[in-house]
């Protein structure tokens, strides 16, 4: 790769050992993808996991003196103000979360602890070059905001944040952002839940190609787009999509395909979504809990749950995971009070894939997120999948009909 004087200085260790390590890793990635040079980034998001490998790397960089030139927002672990005090995190688990907190603070990250920063505090503009990890974040910034990010790992995004650069390849280059498969959607998309199923089913049919959707309405909600990207990039590795007439690089199908003929056109019908739901979901019946917020719930989703709970009492646990920003709004608006009065909980800074959910192991819950069901499987949590409204009804009855 051709390096600028500043990049060479970093690689040679003049900004310290940690920055040199970050640069060495980025050069390795760049050479693997045949990038000729680096591009400067103006934003980053690091999908920290609060797990051993992630912590080892973050602490190593921090101990070697690395500091972020571009402060990244970061993913959630678990809330240190809630779970240890309620006996849901052991002293060892709490110590690990505290080390994660400290390592990223030392590195100079913005300790946002949310997986949806692209909705409120880390929003790039059209064409901005960024380094975003996190399965729902990368498709959102590429597709909805029209920024340019490769499908980063937490570690490569952190290296980009430390050095302020990322290898120029893949989705940073306009030619690689074209749609090569057209997806005609002929299904009921009235509820945002349909986009969860659409996102989960599609990679099986298109592999990792970039789709251009036809048939998605122009008033599609931010939550539906969040759901769509989260599932596309978890069920498969699809870090970008176009929606004709909706997303900024797709005013027309011709523009989305950059004037070239698509390789293929496929159609997704209602039957495909129904079959996917059947395959993903545990059988209806009694449930022990409901889990919402994978990705983190927006204020609109919190409002919807609170409205449906008013004056009623839940028969099961209900957890709503969200950002500190949204929790603060929910508190001010009386939504937290309404949810708690019904017996539910809303917490910030927390991910479904964390050790603080041990008490739910072996139990069956309901969720509106295939990603939640997928990640929690290894922690022995089982899920019936239903829409947001369906999950609320299930929590009020204690069962999914
Ligand atoms: Fe967010 Fe964790 Fe789900 S980071 S998207 S709650 S797996």
Tab-separated table of C-alpha atoms and ligand atoms in Angstrom:
chain	number	residue	atom	x	y	z
A	1	UNK	CA	0.000	0.000	0.000
A	2	UNK	CA	1.074	3.555	-0.581
A	3	UNK	CA	1.269	5.291	2.786
A	4	UNK	CA	1.311	9.013	3.494
A	5	UNK	CA	4.051	10.407	5.717
A	6	UNK	CA	1.624	10.502	8.666
A	7	UNK	CA	0.529	6.884	8.101
A	8	UNK	CA	4.138	5.729	7.848
A	9	UNK	CA	4.985	7.578	11.055
A	10	UNK	CA	2.156	5.738	12.842
A	11	UNK	CA	3.276	2.378	11.413
A	12	UNK	CA	6.855	2.991	12.513
A	13	UNK	CA	5.749	3.631	16.084
A	14	UNK	CA	6.274	7.370	16.399
A	15	UNK	CA	2.753	7.705	17.869
A	16	UNK	CA	3.416	4.808	20.262
A	17	UNK	CA	3.301	1.042	20.253
A	18	UNK	CA	-0.513	0.757	20.382
A	19	UNK	CA	-1.072	3.008	17.385
A	20	UNK	CA	1.641	1.113	15.496
A	21	UNK	CA	-0.149	-2.180	16.225
A	22	UNK	CA	-3.462	-0.736	14.998
A	23	UNK	CA	-1.766	0.503	11.839
A	24	UNK	CA	-0.051	-2.833	11.242
A	25	UNK	CA	-3.413	-4.623	11.440
A	26	UNK	CA	-5.005	-2.153	9.018
A	27	UNK	CA	-2.125	-2.541	6.555
A	28	UNK	CA	-2.628	-6.317	6.752
A	29	UNK	CA	-6.345	-5.942	6.019
A	30	UNK	CA	-5.610	-3.483	3.215
A	31	UNK	CA	-3.119	-5.847	1.597
A	32	UNK	CA	-5.513	-8.776	1.923
A	33	UNK	CA	-8.157	-6.786	0.037
A	34	UNK	CA	-5.627	-5.265	-2.397
A	35	UNK	CA	-6.326	-1.713	-1.251
A	36	UNK	CA	-3.850	0.750	-2.729
A	37	UNK	CA	-4.162	3.373	-0.037
A	38	UNK	CA	-5.980	4.506	3.088
A	39	UNK	CA	-8.961	6.834	3.342
A	40	UNK	CA	-9.515	9.144	6.299
A	41	UNK	CA	-12.579	8.415	8.439
A	42	UNK	CA	-14.693	10.966	10.264
A	43	UNK	CA	-16.749	8.549	12.401
A	44	UNK	CA	-16.545	5.059	13.856
A	45	UNK	CA	-18.643	2.643	15.865
A	46	UNK	CA	-17.083	-0.284	17.741
A	47	UNK	CA	-19.225	-3.349	18.434
A	48	UNK	CA	-17.539	-4.207	21.709
A	49	UNK	CA	-18.809	-7.493	23.074
A	50	UNK	CA	-17.561	-7.484	26.682
A	51	UNK	CA	-16.176	-10.951	25.967
A	52	UNK	CA	-12.642	-12.261	26.453
A	53	UNK	CA	-11.182	-11.704	22.982
A	54	UNK	CA	-12.596	-8.225	22.659
A	55	UNK	CA	-11.394	-7.203	26.098
A	56	UNK	CA	-7.923	-8.678	25.516
A	57	UNK	CA	-7.488	-6.594	22.375
A	58	UNK	CA	-8.893	-3.353	23.821
A	59	UNK	CA	-6.737	-3.635	26.949
A	60	UNK	CA	-3.647	-4.439	24.872
A	61	UNK	CA	-4.103	-1.339	22.710
A	62	UNK	CA	-4.846	0.811	25.765
A	63	UNK	CA	-1.823	-0.496	27.698
A	64	UNK	CA	0.385	0.242	24.695
A	65	UNK	CA	-0.741	3.857	24.743
A	66	UNK	CA	-3.241	3.899	21.842
A	67	UNK	CA	-5.829	6.679	21.960
A	68	UNK	CA	-8.618	7.244	19.430
A	69	UNK	CA	-8.068	10.034	16.936
A	70	UNK	CA	-11.743	9.622	15.996
A	71	UNK	CA	-13.704	8.821	19.191
A	72	UNK	CA	-16.053	5.933	18.339
A	73	UNK	CA	-19.441	5.209	19.865
A	74	UNK	CA	-19.590	1.679	21.332
A	75	UNK	CA	-21.983	-1.257	21.657
A	76	UNK	CA	-23.636	-2.303	24.928
A	77	UNK	CA	-22.363	-4.814	27.457
A	78	UNK	CA	-24.561	-4.853	30.556
A	79	UNK	CA	-25.653	-2.037	32.857
A	80	UNK	CA	-23.367	-1.803	35.877
A	81	UNK	CA	-25.996	0.174	37.805
A	82	UNK	CA	-28.655	-2.562	37.501
A	83	UNK	CA	-27.467	-6.142	37.161
A	84	UNK	CA	-24.787	-6.469	39.894
A	85	UNK	CA	-27.054	-4.802	42.485
A	86	UNK	CA	-29.872	-7.236	41.670
A	87	UNK	CA	-27.633	-10.302	41.890
A	88	UNK	CA	-27.889	-11.004	38.148
A	89	UNK	CA	-24.159	-10.570	37.498
A	90	UNK	CA	-21.512	-12.361	39.556
A	91	UNK	CA	-18.532	-10.434	40.979
A	92	UNK	CA	-16.351	-11.958	38.224
A	93	UNK	CA	-18.790	-10.918	35.471
A	94	UNK	CA	-19.078	-7.456	36.989
A	95	UNK	CA	-15.290	-7.126	37.156
A	96	UNK	CA	-15.065	-7.979	33.449
A	97	UNK	CA	-17.671	-5.371	32.538
A	98	UNK	CA	-15.804	-2.812	34.639
A	99	UNK	CA	-12.577	-3.672	32.808
A	100	UNK	CA	-14.362	-3.256	29.462
A	101	UNK	CA	-15.688	0.113	30.603
A	102	UNK	CA	-12.228	1.219	31.731
A	103	UNK	CA	-10.383	-0.038	28.633
A	104	UNK	CA	-12.662	1.855	26.245
A	105	UNK	CA	-12.590	4.940	28.455
A	106	UNK	CA	-8.782	4.883	28.381
A	107	UNK	CA	-8.858	4.496	24.588
A	108	UNK	CA	-10.970	7.632	24.370
A	109	UNK	CA	-14.215	6.062	23.102
A	110	UNK	CA	-17.604	7.709	23.586
A	111	UNK	CA	-19.188	5.391	26.152
A	112	UNK	CA	-22.638	5.351	24.548
A	113	UNK	CA	-23.182	1.574	25.025
A	114	UNK	CA	-25.882	1.314	22.377
A	115	UNK	CA	-26.156	-0.678	19.153
A	116	UNK	CA	-28.262	1.990	17.397
A	117	UNK	CA	-26.002	5.104	17.447
A	118	UNK	CA	-26.946	5.776	13.812
A	119	UNK	CA	-30.382	6.953	14.991
A	120	UNK	CA	-29.354	9.667	17.432
A	121	UNK	CA	-25.723	10.398	18.211
A	122	UNK	CA	-23.506	9.104	15.415
A	123	UNK	CA	-25.244	9.992	12.159
A	124	UNK	CA	-23.071	10.313	9.059
A	125	UNK	CA	-23.993	12.308	5.983
A	126	UNK	CA	-24.240	11.131	2.387
A	127	UNK	CA	-20.862	9.993	1.066
A	128	UNK	CA	-19.046	10.296	4.420
A	129	UNK	CA	-16.326	7.669	4.924
A	130	UNK	CA	-16.735	5.876	8.245
A	131	UNK	CA	-15.792	2.598	9.981
A	132	UNK	CA	-18.851	1.004	11.566
A	133	UNK	CA	-19.034	-2.464	13.064
A	134	UNK	CA	-22.297	-3.938	14.496
A	135	UNK	CA	-24.694	-5.878	12.325
A	136	UNK	CA	-27.563	-3.382	12.297
A	137	UNK	CA	-25.320	-0.311	12.156
A	138	UNK	CA	-23.283	-1.038	9.037
A	139	UNK	CA	-26.307	-1.561	6.742
A	140	UNK	CA	-28.078	1.470	8.184
A	141	UNK	CA	-25.241	3.932	7.618
A	142	UNK	CA	-24.509	2.536	4.140
A	143	UNK	CA	-28.072	2.158	2.940
A	144	UNK	CA	-30.200	4.761	4.700
A	145	UNK	CA	-27.631	7.518	5.220
A	146	UNK	CA	-25.550	6.764	2.125
A	147	UNK	CA	-22.296	6.876	4.098
A	148	UNK	CA	-19.484	4.491	3.131
A	149	UNK	CA	-18.411	1.766	5.532
A	150	UNK	CA	-17.078	-1.717	5.045
A	151	UNK	CA	-18.507	-4.503	7.184
A	152	UNK	CA	-16.023	-3.914	9.984
A	153	UNK	CA	-15.224	-6.150	12.922
A	154	UNK	CA	-15.083	-4.521	16.346
A	155	UNK	CA	-11.285	-4.765	16.141
A	156	UNK	CA	-10.851	-3.273	12.660
A	157	UNK	CA	-13.265	-0.446	13.535
A	158	UNK	CA	-11.256	0.226	16.704
A	159	UNK	CA	-7.989	0.287	14.737
A	160	UNK	CA	-9.598	2.771	12.321
A	161	UNK	CA	-10.735	4.917	15.264
A	162	UNK	CA	-7.215	4.900	16.728
A	163	UNK	CA	-5.464	5.796	13.467
A	164	UNK	CA	-8.218	7.828	11.802
A	165	UNK	CA	-7.896	5.832	8.577
A	166	UNK	CA	-9.244	2.682	6.945
A	167	UNK	CA	-8.073	0.787	3.850
A	168	UNK	CA	-9.830	2.015	0.717
A	169	UNK	CA	-11.587	-1.024	-0.748
A	170	UNK	CA	-15.040	-2.625	-0.933
A	171	UNK	CA	-17.983	-0.387	-0.097
A	172	UNK	CA	-15.769	2.692	0.114
A	173	UNK	CA	-15.609	2.559	-3.677
A	174	UNK	CA	-18.676	3.629	-5.636
A	175	UNK	CA	-18.521	0.777	-8.155
A	176	UNK	CA	-18.828	-1.830	-5.390
A	177	UNK	CA	-22.037	-0.303	-4.049
A	178	UNK	CA	-24.228	-1.243	-6.983
A	179	UNK	CA	-27.146	-3.622	-6.602
A	180	UNK	CA	-26.647	-6.899	-8.445
A	181	UNK	CA	-29.892	-8.590	-7.487
A	182	UNK	CA	-33.411	-7.163	-7.675
A	183	UNK	CA	-35.801	-8.298	-4.936
A	184	UNK	CA	-39.502	-7.849	-5.624
A	185	UNK	CA	-41.438	-7.979	-2.368
A	186	UNK	CA	-44.999	-9.221	-2.678
A	187	UNK	CA	-45.964	-9.569	0.996
A	188	UNK	CA	-47.808	-7.767	3.769
A	189	UNK	CA	-45.355	-5.161	5.101
A	190	UNK	CA	-47.824	-3.244	7.281
A	191	UNK	CA	-46.060	-4.227	10.526
A	192	UNK	CA	-42.341	-3.598	11.146
A	193	UNK	CA	-42.067	-7.262	12.188
A	194	UNK	CA	-42.346	-8.275	8.511
A	195	UNK	CA	-38.958	-6.640	7.906
A	196	UNK	CA	-37.364	-8.877	10.541
A	197	UNK	CA	-38.508	-11.928	8.593
A	198	UNK	CA	-37.652	-10.400	5.221
A	199	UNK	CA	-34.121	-9.628	6.421
A	200	UNK	CA	-33.637	-13.106	7.836
A	201	UNK	CA	-34.910	-15.048	4.819
A	202	UNK	CA	-33.180	-13.090	2.064
A	203	UNK	CA	-29.467	-14.005	2.464
A	204	UNK	CA	-30.361	-17.673	1.894
A	205	UNK	CA	-31.515	-16.664	-1.566
A	206	UNK	CA	-28.991	-13.976	-2.543
A	207	UNK	CA	-25.853	-14.888	-0.515
A	208	UNK	CA	-23.894	-11.676	0.143
A	209	UNK	CA	-24.918	-9.744	-2.959
A	210	UNK	CA	-26.326	-6.214	-2.617
A	211	UNK	CA	-30.103	-6.233	-3.170
A	212	UNK	CA	-32.330	-3.529	-4.640
A	213	UNK	CA	-35.823	-3.863	-3.159
A	214	UNK	CA	-38.873	-3.109	-5.237
A	215	UNK	CA	-42.275	-2.969	-3.532
A	216	UNK	CA	-41.262	-1.475	-0.161
A	217	UNK	CA	-43.478	1.545	0.567
A	218	UNK	CA	-41.993	5.036	0.637
A	219	UNK	CA	-43.148	5.652	4.203
A	220	UNK	CA	-41.205	2.670	5.608
A	221	UNK	CA	-40.296	3.456	9.233
A	222	UNK	CA	-36.758	3.855	10.656
A	223	UNK	CA	-37.528	0.867	12.899
A	224	UNK	CA	-38.414	-1.307	9.905
A	225	UNK	CA	-35.131	-0.319	8.223
A	226	UNK	CA	-33.241	-0.996	11.445
A	227	UNK	CA	-34.852	-4.445	11.632
A	228	UNK	CA	-34.193	-5.197	7.976
A	229	UNK	CA	-30.478	-4.398	8.185
A	230	UNK	CA	-29.969	-6.158	11.523
A	231	UNK	CA	-31.358	-9.400	10.156
A	232	UNK	CA	-29.742	-9.201	6.684
A	233	UNK	CA	-26.358	-8.784	8.298
A	234	UNK	CA	-26.866	-11.449	10.999
A	235	UNK	CA	-28.563	-14.186	8.997
A	236	UNK	CA	-26.057	-13.409	6.236
A	237	UNK	CA	-23.319	-10.882	5.528
A	238	UNK	CA	-25.229	-8.180	3.666
A	239	UNK	CA	-23.881	-4.773	4.762
A	240	UNK	CA	-25.861	-2.703	2.267
A	241	UNK	CA	-29.171	-2.625	0.409
A	242	UNK	CA	-31.085	-0.242	-1.799
A	243	UNK	CA	-34.807	0.503	-1.736
A	244	UNK	CA	-35.980	2.048	-4.956
A	245	UNK	CA	-37.382	5.510	-4.337
A	246	UNK	CA	-36.364	5.456	-0.647
A	247	UNK	CA	-32.615	5.125	-0.063
A	248	UNK	CA	-30.367	7.896	-1.368
A	249	UNK	CA	-28.358	5.937	-3.917
A	250	UNK	CA	-31.497	4.414	-5.460
A	251	UNK	CA	-33.772	7.102	-6.904
A	252	UNK	CA	-34.398	4.582	-9.704
A	253	UNK	CA	-33.607	0.925	-10.289
A	254	UNK	CA	-31.180	1.952	-13.001
A	255	UNK	CA	-29.306	4.199	-10.557
A	256	UNK	CA	-29.166	1.451	-7.901
A	257	UNK	CA	-27.683	-0.938	-10.483
A	258	UNK	CA	-25.384	1.827	-11.806
A	259	UNK	CA	-26.767	1.387	-15.297
A	260	UNK	CA	-25.907	-2.311	-15.491
A	261	UNK	CA	-28.264	-5.246	-15.839
A	262	UNK	CA	-28.841	-7.061	-12.505
A	263	UNK	CA	-27.583	-10.636	-12.331
A	264	UNK	CA	-30.998	-11.878	-11.313
A	265	UNK	CA	-34.437	-10.931	-10.030
A	266	UNK	CA	-36.146	-12.837	-7.243
A	267	UNK	CA	-39.555	-12.481	-5.632
A	268	UNK	CA	-40.304	-12.779	-1.912
A	269	UNK	CA	-43.907	-13.732	-1.197
A	270	UNK	CA	-45.928	-13.876	1.994
A	271	UNK	CA	-45.412	-17.649	2.041
A	272	UNK	CA	-41.627	-17.132	2.308
A	273	UNK	CA	-42.054	-14.919	5.388
A	274	UNK	CA	-44.578	-17.306	6.971
A	275	UNK	CA	-42.290	-20.294	6.387
A	276	UNK	CA	-39.336	-18.384	7.876
A	277	UNK	CA	-41.359	-17.548	10.983
A	278	UNK	CA	-42.347	-21.182	11.367
A	279	UNK	CA	-38.710	-22.307	11.061
A	280	UNK	CA	-37.280	-19.737	13.499
A	281	UNK	CA	-39.888	-19.786	16.224
A	282	UNK	CA	-40.383	-22.176	19.112
A	283	UNK	CA	-43.914	-23.568	19.381
A	284	UNK	CA	-46.669	-21.356	20.827
A	285	UNK	CA	-47.646	-22.025	24.429
A	286	UNK	CA	-46.705	-20.773	27.901
A	287	UNK	CA	-43.812	-18.326	28.139
A	288	UNK	CA	-41.695	-17.084	31.039
A	289	UNK	CA	-40.527	-13.706	29.724
A	290	UNK	CA	-40.493	-11.226	26.850
A	291	UNK	CA	-37.277	-9.673	25.545
A	292	UNK	CA	-37.358	-6.495	23.459
A	293	UNK	CA	-34.570	-4.299	22.157
A	294	UNK	CA	-32.267	-6.295	19.908
A	295	UNK	CA	-31.392	-3.872	18.321
A	296	UNK	CA	-32.064	-1.304	21.041
A	297	UNK	CA	-35.645	-0.058	21.077
A	298	UNK	CA	-36.389	3.440	19.795
A	299	UNK	CA	-38.588	5.899	21.681
A	300	UNK	CA	-41.411	5.137	19.237
A	301	UNK	CA	-41.253	1.434	20.100
A	302	UNK	CA	-41.107	2.193	23.830
A	303	UNK	CA	-44.181	4.421	23.465
A	304	UNK	CA	-46.030	1.635	21.707
A	305	UNK	CA	-45.316	-0.887	24.449
A	306	UNK	CA	-46.196	1.594	27.220
A	307	UNK	CA	-49.523	2.450	25.545
A	308	UNK	CA	-50.484	-1.205	25.344
A	309	UNK	CA	-49.579	-1.852	28.980
A	310	UNK	CA	-51.368	1.041	30.659
A	311	UNK	CA	-53.682	-0.100	33.433
A	312	UNK	CA	-52.705	-3.772	33.015
A	313	UNK	CA	-50.435	-6.195	34.816
A	314	UNK	CA	-47.919	-8.489	33.119
A	315	UNK	CA	-47.991	-12.212	33.818
A	316	UNK	CA	-44.338	-12.664	32.798
A	317	UNK	CA	-41.086	-10.737	33.045
A	318	UNK	CA	-40.647	-8.132	30.318
A	319	UNK	CA	-37.278	-6.570	29.508
A	320	UNK	CA	-36.878	-3.618	27.150
A	321	UNK	CA	-33.280	-2.829	26.186
A	322	UNK	CA	-32.523	0.631	24.900
A	323	UNK	CA	-29.971	3.432	24.792
A	324	UNK	CA	-29.297	5.762	27.737
A	325	UNK	CA	-30.630	8.543	25.493
A	326	UNK	CA	-33.969	6.794	24.935
A	327	UNK	CA	-34.232	5.676	28.562
A	328	UNK	CA	-33.842	9.293	29.640
A	329	UNK	CA	-36.632	10.339	27.264
A	330	UNK	CA	-38.818	7.465	28.479
A	331	UNK	CA	-38.259	8.568	32.073
A	332	UNK	CA	-39.151	12.195	31.306
A	333	UNK	CA	-42.241	11.163	29.357
A	334	UNK	CA	-43.624	8.865	32.068
A	335	UNK	CA	-43.179	5.796	29.869
A	336	UNK	CA	-40.741	4.102	32.232
A	337	UNK	CA	-43.235	4.573	35.058
A	338	UNK	CA	-46.040	3.059	32.964
A	339	UNK	CA	-43.920	0.048	31.985
A	340	UNK	CA	-42.747	-0.529	35.551
A	341	UNK	CA	-46.292	-0.131	36.922
A	342	UNK	CA	-47.265	-3.082	34.721
A	343	UNK	CA	-44.307	-5.100	36.028
A	344	UNK	CA	-41.930	-4.576	33.086
A	345	UNK	CA	-38.378	-3.229	33.047
A	346	UNK	CA	-36.566	-0.869	30.709
A	347	UNK	CA	-32.771	-0.740	30.973
A	348	UNK	CA	-29.951	1.022	29.152
A	349	UNK	CA	-26.412	-0.050	28.153
A	350	UNK	CA	-27.368	-3.733	27.901
A	351	UNK	CA	-27.233	-6.396	25.189
A	352	UNK	CA	-29.175	-9.668	25.021
A	353	UNK	CA	-25.931	-11.609	24.524
A	354	UNK	CA	-24.477	-11.078	27.997
A	355	UNK	CA	-24.001	-13.195	31.132
A	356	UNK	CA	-26.577	-11.146	33.089
A	357	UNK	CA	-29.423	-13.247	31.637
A	358	UNK	CA	-28.494	-16.513	33.399
A	359	UNK	CA	-31.777	-16.619	35.283
A	360	UNK	CA	-33.579	-17.067	31.946
A	361	UNK	CA	-31.503	-20.104	30.868
A	362	UNK	CA	-33.645	-23.108	30.047
A	363	UNK	CA	-36.754	-20.908	29.837
A	364	UNK	CA	-38.916	-19.903	26.893
A	365	UNK	CA	-39.565	-16.276	26.027
A	366	UNK	CA	-41.116	-14.242	23.250
A	367	UNK	CA	-39.267	-11.684	21.143
A	368	UNK	CA	-39.793	-9.761	17.941
A	369	UNK	CA	-36.149	-10.206	16.880
A	370	UNK	CA	-34.667	-13.233	15.074
A	371	UNK	CA	-31.227	-11.846	15.958
A	372	UNK	CA	-32.116	-12.037	19.641
A	373	UNK	CA	-33.244	-15.665	19.274
A	374	UNK	CA	-30.089	-16.521	17.329
A	375	UNK	CA	-27.562	-15.028	19.755
A	376	UNK	CA	-29.323	-16.213	22.900
A	377	UNK	CA	-29.511	-19.817	21.731
A	378	UNK	CA	-25.976	-20.442	23.039
A	379	UNK	CA	-27.089	-19.204	26.462
A	380	UNK	CA	-29.948	-21.752	26.404
A	381	UNK	CA	-32.745	-19.185	26.011
A	382	UNK	CA	-35.543	-20.311	23.683
A	383	UNK	CA	-37.886	-17.933	21.888
A	384	UNK	CA	-41.263	-17.824	20.226
A	385	UNK	CA	-41.090	-15.081	17.590
A	386	UNK	CA	-43.967	-12.675	17.294
A	387	UNK	CA	-44.603	-9.033	16.387
A	388	UNK	CA	-44.143	-6.336	19.051
A	389	UNK	CA	-47.905	-6.320	19.692
A	390	UNK	CA	-48.009	-10.118	19.739
A	391	UNK	CA	-45.218	-10.219	22.339
A	392	UNK	CA	-47.012	-7.672	24.536
A	393	UNK	CA	-50.219	-9.741	24.357
A	394	UNK	CA	-48.228	-12.843	25.255
A	395	UNK	CA	-46.668	-11.136	28.300
A	396	UNK	CA	-50.130	-10.061	29.495
A	397	UNK	CA	-51.535	-13.579	29.121
A	398	UNK	CA	-48.451	-15.575	30.063
A	399	UNK	CA	-48.604	-17.488	26.816
A	400	UNK	CA	-48.351	-17.183	23.044
A	401	UNK	CA	-51.582	-18.326	21.410
B	1	LIG	FE1	-27.769	-4.914	20.181
B	1	LIG	FE2	-26.773	-6.994	21.425
B	1	LIG	FE3	-28.811	-7.321	19.839
B	1	LIG	S1	-25.637	-5.362	20.501
B	1	LIG	S2	-28.497	-5.791	18.269
B	1	LIG	S3	-28.812	-6.117	21.740
B	1	LIG	S4	-27.111	-8.752	20.062
